[in-house]
Amino acid sequence: MKSHVLLLGFLVILVGILSHENVDAAGLLSSSAQTQGCQCSLTMSCSCCQSVSVDLLSQNSTVCLTLGIGLTSGTINLGATMDGNSVAALSISTANPPTYCIPVISMVSLDMCIKVNIKVAGVAVKACPTFYTDYATNQVASYDFPCIQVGMDGVSLI
C-alpha cells in the first residue's frame, strides 16, 4: 500500500511540475493548474504539494510528498500526506534503490513499475525516475522522466 500511495503522489506532483496546465486523466483525475509548489529547509528536507480532484468520487484533496536526505546514513526518506494526514513513509538506500511495481490488470501479469536511479553529490540528491510496464516479467515499454535534483537551492528538473 505504501508504495502505491507514493507512486500515485509522485506521478501527480511530477505531472503538476512538468505541465503547469490543467491535467485531466480521462475525466477521472485532475490537478489544479496552481501547484502549491515546493518548500525546502536547511535540514535537507523538501515538501512538494499538489491539489488533486478525483472527479469520479467528487473529492478534492491536497497530496504532499516530503523528501529528506540522510547524509550520514546514505538514505532518502520519503513521506506522503493527504489533507495533512500521513499515509506513507519509507527510507530508501541510495546504494541499492528498490523498484516498485503495481498490477495494472491482475488477470494477466501486467504491471506498471518505477525505478529511480539515485546519486548523492555533496549536499544535493539527483533522482532519475524510469517508468515501465512489465508483461509476464518482460519489459514492454519504458519512459525516462527528467531527473529531479534536490539540494540547498531547492528542487529543479535537469
Short mmCIF file of C-alpha atoms in Angstrom, two decimals:
data_model
loop_
_atom_site.label_atom_id
_atom_site.label_comp_id
_atom_site.label_asym_id
_atom_site.label_seq_id
_atom_site.Cartn_x
_atom_site.Cartn_y
_atom_site.Cartn_z
CA MET A 1 0.00 0.00 0.00
CA LYS A 2 2.77 2.46 0.89
CA SER A 3 4.48 2.11 -2.48
CA HIS A 4 1.15 2.63 -4.29
CA VAL A 5 0.47 5.87 -2.45
CA LEU A 6 3.99 7.16 -3.05
CA LEU A 7 3.84 6.20 -6.74
CA LEU A 8 0.49 7.96 -7.20
CA GLY A 9 1.66 11.02 -5.29
CA PHE A 10 4.91 11.15 -7.24
CA LEU A 11 3.04 10.95 -10.54
CA VAL A 12 0.56 13.68 -9.57
CA ILE A 13 3.25 16.08 -8.38
CA LEU A 14 5.60 15.35 -11.30
CA VAL A 15 2.82 15.95 -13.82
CA GLY A 16 1.91 19.16 -11.99
CA ILE A 17 5.50 20.39 -12.06
CA LEU A 18 6.06 19.47 -15.70
CA SER A 19 2.79 20.67 -17.22
CA HIS A 20 1.85 23.93 -15.46
CA GLU A 21 -1.52 23.32 -17.14
CA ASN A 22 -4.75 21.74 -16.00
CA VAL A 23 -4.25 17.96 -16.12
CA ASP A 24 -7.20 15.68 -16.88
CA ALA A 25 -6.74 11.90 -16.79
CA ALA A 26 -9.68 10.53 -18.78
CA GLY A 27 -12.08 12.63 -16.72
CA LEU A 28 -11.25 10.70 -13.54
CA LEU A 29 -8.41 12.68 -12.00
CA SER A 30 -7.45 16.30 -12.44
CA SER A 31 -4.90 18.54 -10.82
CA SER A 32 -5.11 22.26 -10.43
CA ALA A 33 -3.08 24.48 -12.69
CA GLN A 34 -1.93 26.18 -9.49
CA THR A 35 0.53 23.86 -7.82
CA GLN A 36 1.29 24.69 -4.23
CA GLY A 37 4.96 24.25 -5.05
CA CYS A 38 7.85 23.01 -3.01
CA GLN A 39 9.27 24.29 0.25
CA CYS A 40 12.79 23.32 1.33
CA SER A 41 14.53 23.73 4.67
CA LEU A 42 18.13 23.78 5.85
CA THR A 43 17.62 20.31 7.34
CA MET A 44 17.91 18.83 3.82
CA SER A 45 14.17 18.25 3.56
CA CYS A 46 11.73 19.40 0.89
CA SER A 47 7.96 19.13 0.75
CA CYS A 48 6.01 19.42 -2.51
CA CYS A 49 2.22 19.68 -2.59
CA GLN A 50 -0.43 19.50 -5.31
CA SER A 51 -4.20 19.93 -5.20
CA VAL A 52 -5.95 16.94 -6.77
CA SER A 53 -9.58 16.37 -7.67
CA VAL A 54 -10.86 12.80 -8.07
CA ASP A 55 -13.79 13.56 -10.35
CA LEU A 56 -15.32 10.08 -10.10
CA LEU A 57 -15.68 10.46 -6.31
CA SER A 58 -16.23 14.25 -6.27
CA GLN A 59 -13.36 14.54 -3.82
CA ASN A 60 -10.78 17.32 -3.56
CA SER A 61 -7.55 16.63 -1.71
CA THR A 62 -4.09 18.03 -1.22
CA VAL A 63 -1.33 15.48 -1.77
CA CYS A 64 2.12 16.28 -0.37
CA LEU A 65 5.36 14.37 -0.72
CA THR A 66 8.25 15.04 1.64
CA LEU A 67 11.79 14.13 0.71
CA GLY A 68 14.61 14.22 3.23
CA ILE A 69 18.26 13.38 2.73
CA GLY A 70 20.11 11.40 5.39
CA LEU A 71 23.68 12.38 4.52
CA THR A 72 25.31 10.29 7.25
CA SER A 73 23.16 7.20 6.68
CA GLY A 74 23.10 7.38 2.88
CA THR A 75 19.30 7.20 2.79
CA ILE A 76 16.49 9.16 1.28
CA ASN A 77 13.43 9.46 3.47
CA LEU A 78 10.10 9.77 1.69
CA GLY A 79 6.73 10.58 3.17
CA ALA A 80 3.28 11.15 1.75
CA THR A 81 0.37 13.03 3.26
CA MET A 82 -3.17 13.52 2.07
CA ASP A 83 -5.00 16.51 3.53
CA GLY A 84 -2.39 16.72 6.30
CA ASN A 85 -2.70 13.06 7.36
CA SER A 86 0.32 10.79 6.93
CA VAL A 87 -0.43 7.92 4.55
CA ALA A 88 3.05 6.53 3.90
CA ALA A 89 6.68 6.81 4.99
CA LEU A 90 9.76 4.88 3.97
CA SER A 91 13.52 5.12 3.66
CA ILE A 92 15.42 4.24 0.50
CA SER A 93 19.09 3.33 0.37
CA THR A 94 20.94 5.36 -2.25
CA ALA A 95 23.33 2.45 -2.81
CA ASN A 96 20.60 -0.01 -3.85
CA PRO A 97 17.25 1.69 -4.55
CA PRO A 98 14.29 -0.69 -4.95
CA THR A 99 11.89 -0.95 -7.89
CA TYR A 100 8.18 -0.51 -7.14
CA CYS A 101 5.51 -2.21 -9.23
CA ILE A 102 1.73 -2.18 -9.07
CA PRO A 103 -0.55 -4.54 -11.00
CA VAL A 104 -2.50 -2.81 -13.75
CA ILE A 105 -4.52 -5.82 -14.86
CA SER A 106 -4.46 -8.66 -12.36
CA MET A 107 -5.94 -11.33 -14.67
CA VAL A 108 -2.84 -11.08 -16.85
CA SER A 109 0.57 -10.34 -15.48
CA LEU A 110 0.72 -6.65 -16.47
CA ASP A 111 2.46 -4.32 -14.02
CA MET A 112 3.40 -0.65 -14.02
CA CYS A 113 6.75 -0.05 -12.36
CA ILE A 114 9.02 2.79 -11.30
CA LYS A 115 12.75 2.53 -10.82
CA VAL A 116 14.71 5.51 -9.58
CA ASN A 117 18.46 5.84 -10.01
CA ILE A 118 19.74 7.97 -7.14
CA LYS A 119 23.04 9.80 -6.80
CA VAL A 120 24.17 11.92 -3.87
CA ALA A 121 26.59 14.70 -4.79
CA GLY A 122 27.69 16.90 -1.90
CA VAL A 123 24.54 18.27 -0.31
CA ALA A 124 22.26 17.50 -3.26
CA VAL A 125 20.43 14.40 -4.42
CA LYS A 126 19.72 13.66 -8.06
CA ALA A 127 16.91 11.18 -8.76
CA CYS A 128 16.20 9.94 -12.28
CA PRO A 129 12.90 8.02 -12.47
CA THR A 130 12.07 5.48 -15.16
CA PHE A 131 8.51 4.23 -15.57
CA TYR A 132 7.98 0.97 -17.38
CA THR A 133 5.43 -1.76 -17.93
CA ASP A 134 6.09 -5.44 -17.42
CA TYR A 135 4.16 -8.24 -19.07
CA ALA A 136 4.98 -11.66 -17.61
CA THR A 137 8.29 -10.26 -16.23
CA ASN A 138 9.33 -8.89 -19.65
CA GLN A 139 9.71 -5.13 -20.04
CA VAL A 140 7.28 -3.94 -22.73
CA ALA A 141 7.67 -0.15 -22.74
CA SER A 142 9.58 2.42 -20.73
CA TYR A 143 9.83 6.18 -20.34
CA ASP A 144 12.69 8.08 -18.71
CA PHE A 145 11.39 11.16 -16.92
CA PRO A 146 13.63 14.20 -16.41
CA CYS A 147 15.89 13.95 -13.40
CA ILE A 148 14.90 15.79 -10.24
CA GLN A 149 17.64 17.44 -8.19
CA VAL A 150 17.00 18.39 -4.57
CA GLY A 151 19.58 20.46 -2.73
CA MET A 152 20.15 23.56 -0.69
CA ASP A 153 18.96 25.70 -3.60
CA GLY A 154 15.60 23.90 -3.83
CA VAL A 155 14.08 21.48 -6.33
CA SER A 156 14.85 21.55 -10.04
CA LEU A 157 14.36 19.41 -13.12
CA ILE A 158 17.52 18.60 -15.03
#
